[in-house]
Amino acid sequence: MSATLIDGKGFAASVREKVATHVARLKDEHGITPGLAVVLVGEDPARQVYVRNKGKQTVEVGMNSIEHKLNADTPEDVLLDLIATLNADPEVHGILVQLPFPGHLDEDLVINSIDPAKDVDGFHFSNVGLLSTGQRSIVPCTPLGCLMMLRAHHGSLSGLDAVVIGRSNIVGKPMANLLLGDSCTVTIAHSRTKDLTEVVRRADIVVAAVGRPEMIPGDWIKPGPTVIDVGINRIDAPEKGDGKTRLVGDCDFARFSGFAGAITPVSGGVGPMTIACPLANTVTACRRANGLAEPDGLTA
Ligand code: NAD
């Protein structure tokens, strides 16, 4: 058996198309241009590239992109003042403060200072509470992207046995809540889980979000489940030459391909959806701010 490849890159392109259509309608019918503000603290080159790509995609779908790059030693009160200004700006509908922060900044304080209605990362405690109680919230981007791909692949997820490996606030916990919301039977596994093999073996859906290269071997799963590999791990690749590296997921992709029904690759799986979903969330936030209906196909 050879697993179907879930094409996250193609799926993300279709999400951006939907976003662009919504943005055009907001402009034509209501005279509103959604705006996404991204704040980056520090000079980390990888995060700068990530933020640049986000900004480029924001403009490509027709939205306004506002970027604030702050020095790594920016005092907390300066960052909080900037967020207060963005919260009050009617042209800004979504705010992202790129994680992780330099150590002197209190992550929870900064995230919870964002207006929950503009918190397009969905990390504010108010959005976390709304999601976990099944109310309308803004949903974290990586789990939202995973849910969209799972729904597109399966149709209904109702009654399926889902195992989420990893219990982080940004991936594992919101993913589990979303799957529960779609009526899966959900197990959250983590570093203290006993007999992970047995837990994984009963799953119809496996979402792996651990951050350990290929820690889950293909023969742990029963034949046929859908596997969403969130993990991104860089490993040495001596076969490509001295000092070369490559990216792998948490699942042993080559062996999983023989057992799984469907699987996301690393790269081109979850990653592109994580970049597309802040755009979707900004459209959602903008429509809500203006008392308009939820955008089709862009929310949980
Ligand atoms: P995290 O470090 O916050 O959480 C990792 C989780 O894995 C923890 O809950 C821990 O309990 C669990 N864990 C650790 N060892 C384990 C083990 N041996 N068995 C079972 N569970 C174990 O990480 P995170 O922020 O949730 O990210 C997880 C991975 O996903 C990382 O590789 C990260 O780079 C990647 N990621 C990818 C995207 C994307 O867009 N593709 C987005 C976010 C995160």
mmCIF file of C-alpha atoms and ligand atoms in Angstrom:
data_model
loop_
_atom_site.group_PDB
_atom_site.id
_atom_site.type_symbol
_atom_site.label_atom_id
_atom_site.label_comp_id
_atom_site.label_asym_id
_atom_site.label_seq_id
_atom_site.Cartn_x
_atom_site.Cartn_y
_atom_site.Cartn_z
ATOM 1 C CA MET A 1 0.000 0.000 0.000
ATOM 2 C CA SER A 2 1.289 3.456 -0.857
ATOM 3 C CA ALA A 3 0.010 6.461 1.088
ATOM 4 C CA THR A 4 -1.740 9.363 -0.610
ATOM 5 C CA LEU A 5 0.375 12.481 -0.277
ATOM 6 C CA ILE A 6 -1.544 15.396 1.261
ATOM 7 C CA ASP A 7 -0.349 18.398 -0.711
ATOM 8 C CA GLY A 8 -0.115 21.175 1.886
ATOM 9 C CA LYS A 9 1.573 23.506 -0.584
ATOM 10 C CA GLY A 10 -1.288 23.189 -3.073
ATOM 11 C CA PHE A 11 -3.847 23.404 -0.278
ATOM 12 C CA ALA A 12 -2.228 26.589 1.050
ATOM 13 C CA ALA A 13 -2.387 28.104 -2.441
ATOM 14 C CA SER A 14 -6.131 27.396 -2.523
ATOM 15 C CA VAL A 15 -6.546 29.019 0.934
ATOM 16 C CA ARG A 16 -4.712 32.119 -0.333
ATOM 17 C CA GLU A 17 -7.006 32.198 -3.388
ATOM 18 C CA LYS A 18 -10.078 32.104 -1.126
ATOM 19 C CA VAL A 19 -8.548 34.844 1.034
ATOM 20 C CA ALA A 20 -7.873 36.981 -2.051
ATOM 21 C CA THR A 21 -11.495 36.562 -3.166
ATOM 22 C CA HIS A 22 -12.749 37.649 0.274
ATOM 23 C CA VAL A 23 -10.358 40.610 0.328
ATOM 24 C CA ALA A 24 -11.559 41.752 -3.120
ATOM 25 C CA ARG A 25 -15.187 41.540 -1.924
ATOM 26 C CA LEU A 26 -14.398 43.475 1.261
ATOM 27 C CA LYS A 27 -12.851 46.222 -0.871
ATOM 28 C CA ASP A 28 -15.542 46.270 -3.575
ATOM 29 C CA GLU A 29 -18.628 45.867 -1.405
ATOM 30 C CA HIS A 30 -17.574 47.586 1.819
ATOM 31 C CA GLY A 31 -14.559 49.772 0.983
ATOM 32 C CA ILE A 32 -12.454 47.941 3.594
ATOM 33 C CA THR A 33 -8.892 46.687 3.098
ATOM 34 C CA PRO A 34 -7.876 44.152 5.758
ATOM 35 C CA GLY A 35 -4.534 44.938 7.421
ATOM 36 C CA LEU A 36 -2.121 42.486 9.072
ATOM 37 C CA ALA A 37 0.595 43.843 11.387
ATOM 38 C CA VAL A 38 3.595 41.638 12.134
ATOM 39 C CA VAL A 39 6.003 42.509 14.939
ATOM 40 C CA LEU A 40 9.447 40.912 15.018
ATOM 41 C CA VAL A 41 11.745 41.413 17.987
ATOM 42 C CA GLY A 42 15.379 40.545 17.285
ATOM 43 C CA GLU A 43 17.559 39.936 14.261
ATOM 44 C CA ASP A 44 17.339 36.143 13.885
ATOM 45 C CA PRO A 45 17.860 35.608 10.107
ATOM 46 C CA ALA A 46 15.478 32.606 9.838
ATOM 47 C CA ARG A 47 12.658 34.539 11.500
ATOM 48 C CA GLN A 48 13.380 37.578 9.324
ATOM 49 C CA VAL A 49 12.943 35.414 6.195
ATOM 50 C CA TYR A 50 9.723 33.970 7.643
ATOM 51 C CA VAL A 51 8.323 37.433 8.386
ATOM 52 C CA ARG A 52 9.370 38.679 4.932
ATOM 53 C CA ASN A 53 7.522 35.755 3.285
ATOM 54 C CA LYS A 54 4.432 36.458 5.377
ATOM 55 C CA GLY A 55 4.545 40.131 4.340
ATOM 56 C CA LYS A 56 4.910 39.194 0.662
ATOM 57 C CA GLN A 57 1.931 36.814 0.801
ATOM 58 C CA THR A 58 -0.138 39.409 2.681
ATOM 59 C CA VAL A 59 0.370 41.918 -0.124
ATOM 60 C CA GLU A 60 -0.213 39.244 -2.823
ATOM 61 C CA VAL A 61 -3.726 38.543 -1.482
ATOM 62 C CA GLY A 62 -4.517 42.268 -1.564
ATOM 63 C CA MET A 63 -4.223 43.095 2.146
ATOM 64 C CA ASN A 64 -2.175 45.833 3.769
ATOM 65 C CA SER A 65 1.016 44.523 5.379
ATOM 66 C CA ILE A 66 2.439 46.466 8.311
ATOM 67 C CA GLU A 67 5.854 45.328 9.593
ATOM 68 C CA HIS A 68 7.571 46.440 12.798
ATOM 69 C CA LYS A 69 11.126 45.220 13.317
ATOM 70 C CA LEU A 70 12.445 45.935 16.801
ATOM 71 C CA ASN A 71 15.936 45.428 18.195
ATOM 72 C CA ALA A 72 16.532 42.328 20.325
ATOM 73 C CA ASP A 73 17.034 44.506 23.426
ATOM 74 C CA THR A 74 13.761 46.428 23.004
ATOM 75 C CA PRO A 75 12.331 47.092 26.503
ATOM 76 C CA GLU A 76 9.045 45.362 27.300
ATOM 77 C CA ASP A 77 7.144 48.631 27.827
ATOM 78 C CA VAL A 78 8.126 49.805 24.329
ATOM 79 C CA LEU A 79 6.747 46.583 22.820
ATOM 80 C CA LEU A 80 3.561 46.861 24.912
ATOM 81 C CA ASP A 81 3.100 50.491 23.767
ATOM 82 C CA LEU A 82 3.433 49.407 20.137
ATOM 83 C CA ILE A 83 0.829 46.660 20.642
ATOM 84 C CA ALA A 84 -1.530 49.183 22.305
ATOM 85 C CA THR A 85 -1.142 51.444 19.250
ATOM 86 C CA LEU A 86 -1.899 48.555 16.872
ATOM 87 C CA ASN A 87 -4.872 47.496 19.022
ATOM 88 C CA ALA A 88 -6.327 51.008 18.663
ATOM 89 C CA ASP A 89 -5.620 51.332 14.911
ATOM 90 C CA PRO A 90 -8.835 50.709 12.906
ATOM 91 C CA GLU A 91 -6.757 49.914 9.784
ATOM 92 C CA VAL A 92 -5.148 46.949 11.580
ATOM 93 C CA HIS A 93 -7.384 43.856 11.772
ATOM 94 C CA GLY A 94 -4.768 41.238 12.667
ATOM 95 C CA ILE A 95 -1.669 41.391 14.890
ATOM 96 C CA LEU A 96 1.097 38.776 15.002
ATOM 97 C CA VAL A 97 4.059 39.033 17.356
ATOM 98 C CA GLN A 98 6.580 36.533 16.058
ATOM 99 C CA LEU A 99 7.603 33.877 18.618
ATOM 100 C CA PRO A 100 9.906 33.036 20.278
ATOM 101 C CA PHE A 101 10.848 36.279 22.032
ATOM 102 C CA PRO A 102 14.206 37.302 23.517
ATOM 103 C CA GLY A 103 14.440 36.074 27.125
ATOM 104 C CA HIS A 104 13.855 39.449 28.856
ATOM 105 C CA LEU A 105 10.272 39.654 27.499
ATOM 106 C CA ASP A 106 7.357 38.041 29.335
ATOM 107 C CA GLU A 107 5.730 35.984 26.561
ATOM 108 C CA ASP A 108 2.353 35.565 28.287
ATOM 109 C CA LEU A 109 2.142 39.263 29.185
ATOM 110 C CA VAL A 110 2.912 40.339 25.604
ATOM 111 C CA ILE A 111 0.517 37.849 23.970
ATOM 112 C CA ASN A 112 -2.287 38.709 26.378
ATOM 113 C CA SER A 113 -1.832 42.425 25.674
ATOM 114 C CA ILE A 114 -3.028 41.886 22.074
ATOM 115 C CA ASP A 115 -6.723 42.673 21.511
ATOM 116 C CA PRO A 116 -8.240 39.126 21.352
ATOM 117 C CA ALA A 117 -10.324 40.216 18.344
ATOM 118 C CA LYS A 118 -7.064 40.974 16.454
ATOM 119 C CA ASP A 119 -5.058 38.029 17.858
ATOM 120 C CA VAL A 120 -4.677 36.151 14.558
ATOM 121 C CA ASP A 121 -2.263 33.645 16.164
ATOM 122 C CA GLY A 122 -5.091 32.623 18.510
ATOM 123 C CA PHE A 123 -2.745 32.464 21.525
ATOM 124 C CA HIS A 124 -4.530 35.015 23.785
ATOM 125 C CA PHE A 125 -6.042 33.271 26.833
ATOM 126 C CA SER A 126 -9.439 34.526 25.809
ATOM 127 C CA ASN A 127 -9.228 32.771 22.409
ATOM 128 C CA VAL A 128 -7.840 29.645 24.094
ATOM 129 C CA GLY A 129 -10.827 29.618 26.471
ATOM 130 C CA LEU A 130 -13.333 30.231 23.686
ATOM 131 C CA LEU A 131 -11.871 27.381 21.603
ATOM 132 C CA SER A 132 -11.826 24.936 24.490
ATOM 133 C CA THR A 133 -15.454 25.719 25.359
ATOM 134 C CA GLY A 134 -16.564 25.338 21.734
ATOM 135 C CA GLN A 135 -17.307 29.041 21.228
ATOM 136 C CA ARG A 136 -16.374 31.241 18.296
ATOM 137 C CA SER A 137 -12.672 32.085 18.623
ATOM 138 C CA ILE A 138 -9.615 32.834 16.538
ATOM 139 C CA VAL A 139 -7.875 29.477 16.096
ATOM 140 C CA PRO A 140 -4.064 28.987 16.144
ATOM 141 C CA CYS A 141 -2.729 28.742 12.603
ATOM 142 C CA THR A 142 -0.901 25.393 12.553
ATOM 143 C CA PRO A 143 -3.799 23.387 14.048
ATOM 144 C CA LEU A 144 -6.289 25.279 11.855
ATOM 145 C CA GLY A 145 -4.268 24.315 8.770
ATOM 146 C CA CYS A 146 -4.115 20.670 9.925
ATOM 147 C CA LEU A 147 -7.895 20.634 10.512
ATOM 148 C CA MET A 148 -8.594 22.085 7.060
ATOM 149 C CA MET A 149 -6.471 19.368 5.413
ATOM 150 C CA LEU A 150 -8.067 16.599 7.498
ATOM 151 C CA ARG A 151 -11.588 17.804 6.662
ATOM 152 C CA ALA A 152 -10.730 18.038 2.970
ATOM 153 C CA HIS A 153 -9.316 14.510 2.993
ATOM 154 C CA HIS A 154 -11.971 12.787 5.120
ATOM 155 C CA GLY A 155 -15.115 14.850 4.777
ATOM 156 C CA SER A 156 -16.575 14.143 8.212
ATOM 157 C CA LEU A 157 -14.165 13.367 11.071
ATOM 158 C CA SER A 158 -17.014 12.295 13.363
ATOM 159 C CA GLY A 159 -16.271 9.182 15.418
ATOM 160 C CA LEU A 160 -12.692 8.782 14.199
ATOM 161 C CA ASP A 161 -10.007 7.855 16.713
ATOM 162 C CA ALA A 162 -7.454 10.696 16.737
ATOM 163 C CA VAL A 163 -4.125 10.710 18.539
ATOM 164 C CA VAL A 164 -2.275 13.997 18.963
ATOM 165 C CA ILE A 165 1.344 13.510 20.015
ATOM 166 C CA GLY A 166 2.554 16.638 21.826
ATOM 167 C CA ARG A 167 0.704 18.889 24.274
ATOM 168 C CA SER A 168 2.090 22.350 23.499
ATOM 169 C CA ASN A 169 -0.136 25.412 23.693
ATOM 170 C CA ILE A 170 0.523 26.324 20.063
ATOM 171 C CA VAL A 171 -0.034 22.933 18.416
ATOM 172 C CA GLY A 172 -0.990 19.904 20.532
ATOM 173 C CA LYS A 173 -3.686 21.304 22.843
ATOM 174 C CA PRO A 174 -5.574 23.435 20.264
ATOM 175 C CA MET A 175 -5.326 20.573 17.751
ATOM 176 C CA ALA A 176 -6.926 18.214 20.261
ATOM 177 C CA ASN A 177 -9.712 20.738 20.953
ATOM 178 C CA LEU A 178 -10.421 21.165 17.251
ATOM 179 C CA LEU A 179 -10.599 17.407 16.698
ATOM 180 C CA LEU A 180 -12.907 17.094 19.689
ATOM 181 C CA GLY A 181 -15.046 19.857 18.172
ATOM 182 C CA ASP A 182 -15.336 17.707 15.032
ATOM 183 C CA SER A 183 -16.456 14.759 17.203
ATOM 184 C CA CYS A 184 -13.302 12.646 17.080
ATOM 185 C CA THR A 185 -12.380 10.443 20.017
ATOM 186 C CA VAL A 186 -9.187 12.239 21.022
ATOM 187 C CA THR A 187 -6.115 11.078 22.908
ATOM 188 C CA ILE A 188 -3.310 13.517 23.713
ATOM 189 C CA ALA A 189 0.028 11.748 24.089
ATOM 190 C CA HIS A 190 3.180 13.407 25.446
ATOM 191 C CA SER A 191 6.630 12.770 26.841
ATOM 192 C CA ARG A 192 5.257 10.873 29.876
ATOM 193 C CA THR A 193 2.789 8.709 27.953
ATOM 194 C CA LYS A 194 3.201 5.026 28.728
ATOM 195 C CA ASP A 195 3.277 2.655 25.771
ATOM 196 C CA LEU A 196 2.995 5.255 23.022
ATOM 197 C CA THR A 197 3.144 2.447 20.457
ATOM 198 C CA GLU A 198 -0.192 1.028 21.611
ATOM 199 C CA VAL A 199 -1.786 4.497 21.714
ATOM 200 C CA VAL A 200 -0.655 5.257 18.167
ATOM 201 C CA ARG A 201 -1.639 1.826 16.829
ATOM 202 C CA ARG A 202 -5.359 2.362 17.389
ATOM 203 C CA ALA A 203 -5.506 5.776 15.667
ATOM 204 C CA ASP A 204 -7.412 6.619 12.489
ATOM 205 C CA ILE A 205 -5.715 10.037 12.585
ATOM 206 C CA VAL A 206 -2.217 10.719 13.924
ATOM 207 C CA VAL A 207 -1.032 14.298 14.406
ATOM 208 C CA ALA A 208 2.637 14.306 15.395
ATOM 209 C CA ALA A 209 3.923 17.546 16.977
ATOM 210 C CA VAL A 210 6.941 16.605 19.031
ATOM 211 C CA GLY A 211 10.108 17.954 17.409
ATOM 212 C CA ARG A 212 12.153 14.736 17.426
ATOM 213 C CA PRO A 213 13.480 13.554 14.086
ATOM 214 C CA GLU A 214 11.655 10.462 12.813
ATOM 215 C CA MET A 215 10.902 9.265 16.359
ATOM 216 C CA ILE A 216 7.692 7.527 15.259
ATOM 217 C CA PRO A 217 8.425 4.474 13.135
ATOM 218 C CA GLY A 218 6.039 3.391 10.381
ATOM 219 C CA ASP A 219 5.243 0.029 11.938
ATOM 220 C CA TRP A 220 3.606 1.690 14.997
ATOM 221 C CA ILE A 221 0.466 2.439 13.010
ATOM 222 C CA LYS A 222 -2.280 0.120 11.839
ATOM 223 C CA PRO A 223 -2.737 0.053 8.048
ATOM 224 C CA GLY A 224 -4.518 3.072 6.622
ATOM 225 C CA PRO A 225 -4.587 6.054 9.040
ATOM 226 C CA THR A 226 -4.130 9.689 8.031
ATOM 227 C CA VAL A 227 -0.881 11.088 9.344
ATOM 228 C CA ILE A 228 -0.268 14.814 9.800
ATOM 229 C CA ASP A 229 3.405 15.365 10.520
ATOM 230 C CA VAL A 230 3.834 18.787 12.119
ATOM 231 C CA GLY A 231 7.414 18.262 13.307
ATOM 232 C CA ILE A 232 10.224 20.077 11.540
ATOM 233 C CA ASN A 233 13.678 18.772 12.381
ATOM 234 C CA ARG A 234 16.980 19.516 10.694
ATOM 235 C CA ILE A 235 19.372 16.563 10.562
ATOM 236 C CA ASP A 236 22.799 15.932 9.037
ATOM 237 C CA ALA A 237 22.690 14.669 5.468
ATOM 238 C CA PRO A 238 26.193 13.369 4.683
ATOM 239 C CA GLU A 239 24.758 11.741 1.520
ATOM 240 C CA LYS A 240 24.296 15.286 0.131
ATOM 241 C CA GLY A 241 27.891 16.240 0.865
ATOM 242 C CA ASP A 242 30.037 17.442 3.749
ATOM 243 C CA GLY A 243 28.204 19.669 6.236
ATOM 244 C CA LYS A 244 24.867 19.372 4.381
ATOM 245 C CA THR A 245 21.571 19.010 6.229
ATOM 246 C CA ARG A 246 17.966 18.154 5.389
ATOM 247 C CA LEU A 247 14.561 18.537 7.022
ATOM 248 C CA VAL A 248 12.615 15.573 8.379
ATOM 249 C CA GLY A 249 9.399 15.271 10.347
ATOM 250 C CA ASP A 250 8.597 13.408 13.563
ATOM 251 C CA CYS A 251 7.473 10.395 11.515
ATOM 252 C CA ASP A 252 9.726 8.096 9.536
ATOM 253 C CA PHE A 253 8.232 9.221 6.224
ATOM 254 C CA ALA A 254 9.695 6.441 4.040
ATOM 255 C CA ARG A 255 8.302 3.695 6.257
ATOM 256 C CA PHE A 256 5.037 5.513 7.012
ATOM 257 C CA SER A 257 4.360 5.764 3.286
ATOM 258 C CA GLY A 258 3.976 1.989 3.246
ATOM 259 C CA PHE A 259 1.432 1.841 6.087
ATOM 260 C CA ALA A 260 -0.498 5.125 6.144
ATOM 261 C CA GLY A 261 -3.597 5.894 4.095
ATOM 262 C CA ALA A 262 -2.502 9.495 3.643
ATOM 263 C CA ILE A 263 0.405 11.555 4.919
ATOM 264 C CA THR A 264 1.715 15.136 4.834
ATOM 265 C CA PRO A 265 5.304 15.463 3.616
ATOM 266 C CA VAL A 266 7.976 17.588 5.310
ATOM 267 C CA SER A 267 8.444 20.035 3.538
ATOM 268 C CA GLY A 268 5.310 21.011 1.578
ATOM 269 C CA GLY A 269 2.830 19.700 4.157
ATOM 270 C CA VAL A 270 1.843 21.572 7.299
ATOM 271 C CA GLY A 271 4.406 24.402 6.905
ATOM 272 C CA PRO A 272 2.747 26.245 3.993
ATOM 273 C CA MET A 273 -0.626 26.060 5.773
ATOM 274 C CA THR A 274 0.914 27.672 8.870
ATOM 275 C CA ILE A 275 1.886 30.646 6.697
ATOM 276 C CA ALA A 276 -1.469 30.817 4.859
ATOM 277 C CA CYS A 277 -3.706 30.615 7.943
ATOM 278 C CA PRO A 278 -2.793 34.008 9.496
ATOM 279 C CA LEU A 279 -4.147 35.515 6.270
ATOM 280 C CA ALA A 280 -7.355 33.504 6.669
ATOM 281 C CA ASN A 281 -7.607 34.588 10.316
ATOM 282 C CA THR A 282 -7.097 38.240 9.358
ATOM 283 C CA VAL A 283 -10.027 38.069 6.925
ATOM 284 C CA THR A 284 -12.104 36.439 9.673
ATOM 285 C CA ALA A 285 -11.089 39.118 12.202
ATOM 286 C CA CYS A 286 -11.803 41.910 9.703
ATOM 287 C CA ARG A 287 -15.256 40.566 8.814
ATOM 288 C CA ARG A 288 -16.161 40.147 12.494
ATOM 289 C CA ALA A 289 -14.911 43.664 13.321
ATOM 290 C CA ASN A 290 -17.303 44.974 10.667
ATOM 291 C CA GLY A 291 -20.285 42.851 11.710
ATOM 292 C CA LEU A 292 -20.121 40.662 8.581
ATOM 293 C CA ALA A 293 -20.796 36.912 8.239
ATOM 294 C CA GLU A 294 -18.027 34.360 8.800
ATOM 295 C CA PRO A 295 -15.933 33.736 5.660
ATOM 296 C CA ASP A 296 -16.704 30.390 3.986
ATOM 297 C CA GLY A 297 -14.013 27.723 4.288
ATOM 298 C CA LEU A 298 -11.529 29.848 6.254
ATOM 299 C CA THR A 299 -12.575 29.157 9.841
ATOM 300 C CA ALA A 300 -12.867 26.145 12.122
HETATM 301 P P1 NAD B 1 7.048 21.819 22.035
HETATM 302 O O1 NAD B 1 8.497 21.534 22.287
HETATM 303 O O2 NAD B 1 6.425 22.986 22.672
HETATM 304 O O3 NAD B 1 6.207 20.530 22.430
HETATM 305 C C1 NAD B 1 6.648 19.244 22.126
HETATM 306 C C2 NAD B 1 5.716 18.248 22.747
HETATM 307 O O4 NAD B 1 6.211 16.941 22.459
HETATM 308 C C3 NAD B 1 5.614 18.355 24.275
HETATM 309 O O5 NAD B 1 4.261 18.490 24.627
HETATM 310 C C4 NAD B 1 6.182 17.027 24.793
HETATM 311 O O6 NAD B 1 5.407 16.494 25.882
HETATM 312 C C5 NAD B 1 6.056 16.117 23.593
HETATM 313 N N1 NAD B 1 7.109 15.103 23.599
HETATM 314 C C6 NAD B 1 8.435 15.281 23.779
HETATM 315 N N2 NAD B 1 9.067 14.093 23.723
HETATM 316 C C7 NAD B 1 8.125 13.156 23.506
HETATM 317 C C8 NAD B 1 8.164 11.746 23.384
HETATM 318 N N3 NAD B 1 9.300 11.087 23.453
HETATM 319 N N4 NAD B 1 7.007 11.100 23.185
HETATM 320 C C9 NAD B 1 5.835 11.778 23.091
HETATM 321 N N5 NAD B 1 5.746 13.118 23.203
HETATM 322 C C10 NAD B 1 6.878 13.797 23.422
HETATM 323 O O7 NAD B 1 6.929 21.867 20.451
HETATM 324 P P2 NAD B 1 5.810 22.523 19.473
HETATM 325 O O8 NAD B 1 5.980 23.989 19.477
HETATM 326 O O9 NAD B 1 4.477 21.932 19.746
HETATM 327 O O10 NAD B 1 6.350 21.991 18.077
HETATM 328 C C11 NAD B 1 6.475 20.600 17.835
HETATM 329 C C12 NAD B 1 7.167 20.406 16.506
HETATM 330 O O11 NAD B 1 6.360 20.977 15.478
HETATM 331 C C13 NAD B 1 8.533 21.089 16.380
HETATM 332 O O12 NAD B 1 9.348 20.295 15.522
HETATM 333 C C14 NAD B 1 8.212 22.400 15.673
HETATM 334 O O13 NAD B 1 9.305 22.902 14.935
HETATM 335 C C15 NAD B 1 7.116 21.927 14.747
HETATM 336 N N6 NAD B 1 6.203 22.974 14.308
HETATM 337 C C16 NAD B 1 5.951 23.018 12.983
HETATM 338 C C17 NAD B 1 5.071 23.934 12.487
HETATM 339 C C18 NAD B 1 4.806 23.924 11.022
HETATM 340 O O14 NAD B 1 4.324 24.905 10.505
HETATM 341 N N7 NAD B 1 5.059 22.806 10.331
HETATM 342 C C19 NAD B 1 4.434 24.838 13.339
HETATM 343 C C20 NAD B 1 4.666 24.746 14.713
HETATM 344 C C21 NAD B 1 5.557 23.792 15.184
#
